[in-house]
GROMACS .gro file of C-alpha atoms in nm:
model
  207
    1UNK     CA    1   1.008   0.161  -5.898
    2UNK     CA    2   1.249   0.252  -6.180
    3UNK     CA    3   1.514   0.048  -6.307
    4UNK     CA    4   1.772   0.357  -6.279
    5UNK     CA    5   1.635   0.322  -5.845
    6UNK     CA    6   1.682  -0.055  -5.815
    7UNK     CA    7   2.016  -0.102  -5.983
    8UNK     CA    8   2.165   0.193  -5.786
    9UNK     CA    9   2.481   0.070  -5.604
   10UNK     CA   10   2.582   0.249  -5.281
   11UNK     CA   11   2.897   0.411  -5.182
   12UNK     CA   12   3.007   0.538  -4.806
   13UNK     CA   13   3.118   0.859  -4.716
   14UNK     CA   14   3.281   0.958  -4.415
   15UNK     CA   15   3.294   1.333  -4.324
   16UNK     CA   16   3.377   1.513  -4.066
   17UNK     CA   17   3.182   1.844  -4.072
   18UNK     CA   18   3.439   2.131  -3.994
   19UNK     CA   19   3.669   2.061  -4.226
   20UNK     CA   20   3.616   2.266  -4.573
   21UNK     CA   21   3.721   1.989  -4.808
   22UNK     CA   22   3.525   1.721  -4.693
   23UNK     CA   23   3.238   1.986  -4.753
   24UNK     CA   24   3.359   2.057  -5.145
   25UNK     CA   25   3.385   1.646  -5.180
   26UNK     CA   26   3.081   1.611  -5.055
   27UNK     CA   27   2.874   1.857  -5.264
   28UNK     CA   28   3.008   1.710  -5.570
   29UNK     CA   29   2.955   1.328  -5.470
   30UNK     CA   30   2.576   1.474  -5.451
   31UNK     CA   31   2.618   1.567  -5.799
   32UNK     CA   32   2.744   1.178  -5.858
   33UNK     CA   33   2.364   1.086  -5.742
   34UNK     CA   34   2.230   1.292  -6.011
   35UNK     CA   35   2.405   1.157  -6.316
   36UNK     CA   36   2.540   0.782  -6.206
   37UNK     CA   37   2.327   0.499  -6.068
   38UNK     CA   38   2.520   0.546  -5.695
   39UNK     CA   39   2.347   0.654  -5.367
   40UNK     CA   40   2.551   0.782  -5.076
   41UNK     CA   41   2.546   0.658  -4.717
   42UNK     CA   42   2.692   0.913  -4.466
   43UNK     CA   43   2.884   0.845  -4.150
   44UNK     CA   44   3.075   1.025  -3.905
   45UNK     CA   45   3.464   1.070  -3.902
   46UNK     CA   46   3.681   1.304  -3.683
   47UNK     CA   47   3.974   1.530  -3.724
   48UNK     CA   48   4.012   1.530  -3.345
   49UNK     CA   49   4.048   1.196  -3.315
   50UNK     CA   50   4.281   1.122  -3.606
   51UNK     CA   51   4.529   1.412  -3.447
   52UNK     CA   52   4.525   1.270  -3.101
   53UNK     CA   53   4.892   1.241  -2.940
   54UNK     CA   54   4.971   1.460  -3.298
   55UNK     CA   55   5.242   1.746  -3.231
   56UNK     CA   56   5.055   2.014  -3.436
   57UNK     CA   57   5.068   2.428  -3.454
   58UNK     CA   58   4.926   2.548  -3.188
   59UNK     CA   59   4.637   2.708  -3.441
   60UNK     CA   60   4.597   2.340  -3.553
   61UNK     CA   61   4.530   2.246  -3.181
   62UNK     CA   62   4.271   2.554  -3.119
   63UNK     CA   63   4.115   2.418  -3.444
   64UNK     CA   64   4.091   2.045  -3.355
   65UNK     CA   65   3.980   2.143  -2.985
   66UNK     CA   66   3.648   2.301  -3.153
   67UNK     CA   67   3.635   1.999  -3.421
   68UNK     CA   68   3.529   1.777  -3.148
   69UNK     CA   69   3.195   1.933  -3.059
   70UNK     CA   70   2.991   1.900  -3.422
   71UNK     CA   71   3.164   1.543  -3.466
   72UNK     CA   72   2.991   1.427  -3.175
   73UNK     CA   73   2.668   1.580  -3.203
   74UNK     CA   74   2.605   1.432  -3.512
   75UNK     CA   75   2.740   1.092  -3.382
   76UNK     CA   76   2.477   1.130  -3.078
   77UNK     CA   77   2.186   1.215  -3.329
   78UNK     CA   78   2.306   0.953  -3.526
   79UNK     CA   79   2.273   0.678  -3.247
   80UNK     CA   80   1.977   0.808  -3.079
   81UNK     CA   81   1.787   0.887  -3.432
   82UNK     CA   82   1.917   0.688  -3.694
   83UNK     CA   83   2.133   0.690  -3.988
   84UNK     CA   84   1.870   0.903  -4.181
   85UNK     CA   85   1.948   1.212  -3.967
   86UNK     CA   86   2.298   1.224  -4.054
   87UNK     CA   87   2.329   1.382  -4.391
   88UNK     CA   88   2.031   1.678  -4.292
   89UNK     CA   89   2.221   1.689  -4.004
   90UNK     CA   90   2.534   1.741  -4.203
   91UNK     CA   91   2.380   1.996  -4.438
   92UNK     CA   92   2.271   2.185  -4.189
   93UNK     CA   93   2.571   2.239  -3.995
   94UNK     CA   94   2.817   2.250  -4.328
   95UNK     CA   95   2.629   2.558  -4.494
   96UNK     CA   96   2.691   2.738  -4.178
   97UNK     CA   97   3.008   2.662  -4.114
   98UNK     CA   98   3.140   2.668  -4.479
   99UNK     CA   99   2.951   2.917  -4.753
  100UNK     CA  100   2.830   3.076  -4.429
  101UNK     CA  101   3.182   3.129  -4.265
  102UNK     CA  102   2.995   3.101  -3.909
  103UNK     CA  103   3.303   2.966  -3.620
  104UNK     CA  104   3.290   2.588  -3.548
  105UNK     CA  105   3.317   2.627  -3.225
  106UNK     CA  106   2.968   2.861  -3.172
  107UNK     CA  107   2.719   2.626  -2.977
  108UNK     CA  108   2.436   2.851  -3.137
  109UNK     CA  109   2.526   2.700  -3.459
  110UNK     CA  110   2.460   2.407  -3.342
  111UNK     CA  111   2.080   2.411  -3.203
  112UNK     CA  112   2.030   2.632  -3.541
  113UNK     CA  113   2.140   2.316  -3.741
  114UNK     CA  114   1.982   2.064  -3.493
  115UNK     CA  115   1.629   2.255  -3.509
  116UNK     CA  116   1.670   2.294  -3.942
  117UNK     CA  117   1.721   1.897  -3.884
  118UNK     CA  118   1.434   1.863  -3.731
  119UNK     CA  119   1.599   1.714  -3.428
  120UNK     CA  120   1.603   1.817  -3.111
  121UNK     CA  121   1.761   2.143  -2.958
  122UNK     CA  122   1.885   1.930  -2.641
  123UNK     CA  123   2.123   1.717  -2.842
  124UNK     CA  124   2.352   1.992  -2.881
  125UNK     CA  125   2.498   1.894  -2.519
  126UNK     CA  126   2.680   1.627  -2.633
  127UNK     CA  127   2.935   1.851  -2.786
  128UNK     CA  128   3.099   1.915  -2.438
  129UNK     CA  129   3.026   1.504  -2.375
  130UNK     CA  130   3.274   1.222  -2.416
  131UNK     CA  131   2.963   1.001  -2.346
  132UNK     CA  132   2.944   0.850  -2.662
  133UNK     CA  133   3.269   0.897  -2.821
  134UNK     CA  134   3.337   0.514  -2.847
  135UNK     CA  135   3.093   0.480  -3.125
  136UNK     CA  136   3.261   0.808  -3.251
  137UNK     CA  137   3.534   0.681  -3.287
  138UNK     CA  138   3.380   0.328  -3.439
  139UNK     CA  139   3.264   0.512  -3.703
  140UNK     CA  140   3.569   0.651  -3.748
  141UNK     CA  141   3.827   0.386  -3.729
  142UNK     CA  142   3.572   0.193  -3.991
  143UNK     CA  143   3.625   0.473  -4.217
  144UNK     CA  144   3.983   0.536  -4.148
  145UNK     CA  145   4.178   0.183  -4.170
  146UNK     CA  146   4.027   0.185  -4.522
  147UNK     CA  147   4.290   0.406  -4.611
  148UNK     CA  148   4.544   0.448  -4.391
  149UNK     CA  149   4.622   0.721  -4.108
  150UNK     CA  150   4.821   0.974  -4.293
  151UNK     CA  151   4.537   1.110  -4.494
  152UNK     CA  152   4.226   1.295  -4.378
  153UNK     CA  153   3.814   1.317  -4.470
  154UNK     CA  154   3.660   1.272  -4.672
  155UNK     CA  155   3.708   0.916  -4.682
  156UNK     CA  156   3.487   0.756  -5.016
  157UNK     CA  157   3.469   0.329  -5.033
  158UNK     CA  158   3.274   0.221  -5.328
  159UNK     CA  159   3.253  -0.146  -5.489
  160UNK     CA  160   3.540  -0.280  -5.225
  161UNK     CA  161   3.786   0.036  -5.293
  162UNK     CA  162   3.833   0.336  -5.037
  163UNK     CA  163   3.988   0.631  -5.137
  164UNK     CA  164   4.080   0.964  -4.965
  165UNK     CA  165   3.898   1.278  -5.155
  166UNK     CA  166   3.903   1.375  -5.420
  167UNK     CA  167   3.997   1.722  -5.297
  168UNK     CA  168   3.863   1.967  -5.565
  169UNK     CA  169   3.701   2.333  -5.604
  170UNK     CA  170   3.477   2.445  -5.695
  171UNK     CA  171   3.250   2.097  -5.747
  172UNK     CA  172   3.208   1.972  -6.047
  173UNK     CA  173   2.797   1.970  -6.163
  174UNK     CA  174   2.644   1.776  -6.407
  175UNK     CA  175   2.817   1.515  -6.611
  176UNK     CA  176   3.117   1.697  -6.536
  177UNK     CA  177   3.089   1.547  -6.151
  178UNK     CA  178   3.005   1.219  -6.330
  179UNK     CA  179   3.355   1.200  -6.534
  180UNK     CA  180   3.546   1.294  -6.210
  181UNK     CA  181   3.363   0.999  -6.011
  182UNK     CA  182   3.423   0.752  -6.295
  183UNK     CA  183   3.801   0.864  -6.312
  184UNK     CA  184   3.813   0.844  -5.914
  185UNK     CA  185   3.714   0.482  -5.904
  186UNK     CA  186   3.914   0.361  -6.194
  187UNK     CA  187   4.199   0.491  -6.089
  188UNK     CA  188   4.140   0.378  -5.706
  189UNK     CA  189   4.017  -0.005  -5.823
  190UNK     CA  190   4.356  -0.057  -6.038
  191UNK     CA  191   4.622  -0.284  -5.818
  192UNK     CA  192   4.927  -0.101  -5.684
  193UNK     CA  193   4.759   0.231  -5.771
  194UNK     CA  194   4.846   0.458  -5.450
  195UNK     CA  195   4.853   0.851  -5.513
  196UNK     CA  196   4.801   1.083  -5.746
  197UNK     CA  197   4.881   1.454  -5.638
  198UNK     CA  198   4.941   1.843  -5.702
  199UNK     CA  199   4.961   2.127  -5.489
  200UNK     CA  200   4.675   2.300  -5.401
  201UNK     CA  201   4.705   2.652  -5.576
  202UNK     CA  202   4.383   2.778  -5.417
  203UNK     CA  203   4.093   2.742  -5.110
  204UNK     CA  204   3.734   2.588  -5.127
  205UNK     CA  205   3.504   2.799  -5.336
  206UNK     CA  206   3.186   2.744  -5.189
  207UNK     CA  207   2.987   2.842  -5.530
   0.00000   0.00000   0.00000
């Protein structure tokens, strides 16, 4: 085994896979595997369940009401498959939803993603299940109390420091996605540091 394989250090990621941004982070913290000596280990998170009891626009609501079916089906093939599913899982169901601009709430999308997966087609019932939501929400809380409840997913901890983001398009490649994860835990890891932000001047660009 390499030295580059056993030195690499792991950092969480928590996702969850409707919402565009968390989809951008998470193609460039891909990117971060390529050129830094960091692997990734996925988990569930959920928009629905941070924006419980919320008062939102009633768009908002229609949105979070279709959030909750992929969150849980990827929670249920996560604890009836194992971690290793998640992130195919994820893949699956993000290039639909995202680059492919297919409606989060379509139960076809779904089995498609399951079946790319290579997991089974009956596991798409659990979106319309509150069966398992108390390891949904686990996962989530875990992720969440990291960093606080008035931010969102992605949600990265690396080395004993969570941050929220970084929110960014298109995603940086290369070394380019290296300098941006470098700058992202410095900045995070320094004592007192809390927020850096700008407005957002334009959507994901799913390049």
């Amino acid at each position: 085994m390499s030295e580059a394989v056993t030195t690499r250090e792991v950092a969480d990621f928590w996702f969850d896979p409707v919402c565009p941004w968390a989809w951008m982070t998470s193609r460039w913290i891909g990117e971060v595997e390529k050129v830094r000596p960091v692997g990734v280990r996925w988990h569930i998170m959920s928009l629905a369940v941070l924006n419980e009891g919320r008062e939102l626009p009633e768009e908002y609501r229609e949105v979070m009401a279709k959030a909750w079916g992929p969150a849980r089906v990827v929670n249920a093939a996560r604890e009836l498959h194992g971690e290793d599913v998640v992130k195919p899982l994820y893949d699956a169901l993000g290039t639909r939803f995202h680059p492919g601009g297919r409606d989060t709430g379509d139960p076809e999308v779904l089995v498609e993603a399951l079946e790319e997966a290579g997991l089974p087609a009956e596991l798409a019932r659990y979106a319309t299940s509150d069966e398992l939501d108390e390891s949904l929400r686990a996962s989530h809380r875990e992720g969440i109390t990291r960093v606080g409840e008035d931010v969102g997913t992605p949600v990265v901890a690396f080395d004993g420091v969570a941050f929220f983001g970084p929110v960014v398009t298109p995603a940086p490649k290369g070394e380019d996605a290296g300098r941006l994860w470098d700058g992202c835990v410095l900045v995070a890891g320094t004592p007192g540091f809390f927020e850096l932000k700008r407005t957002r001047t334009q959507g994901p660009r799913f390049d």
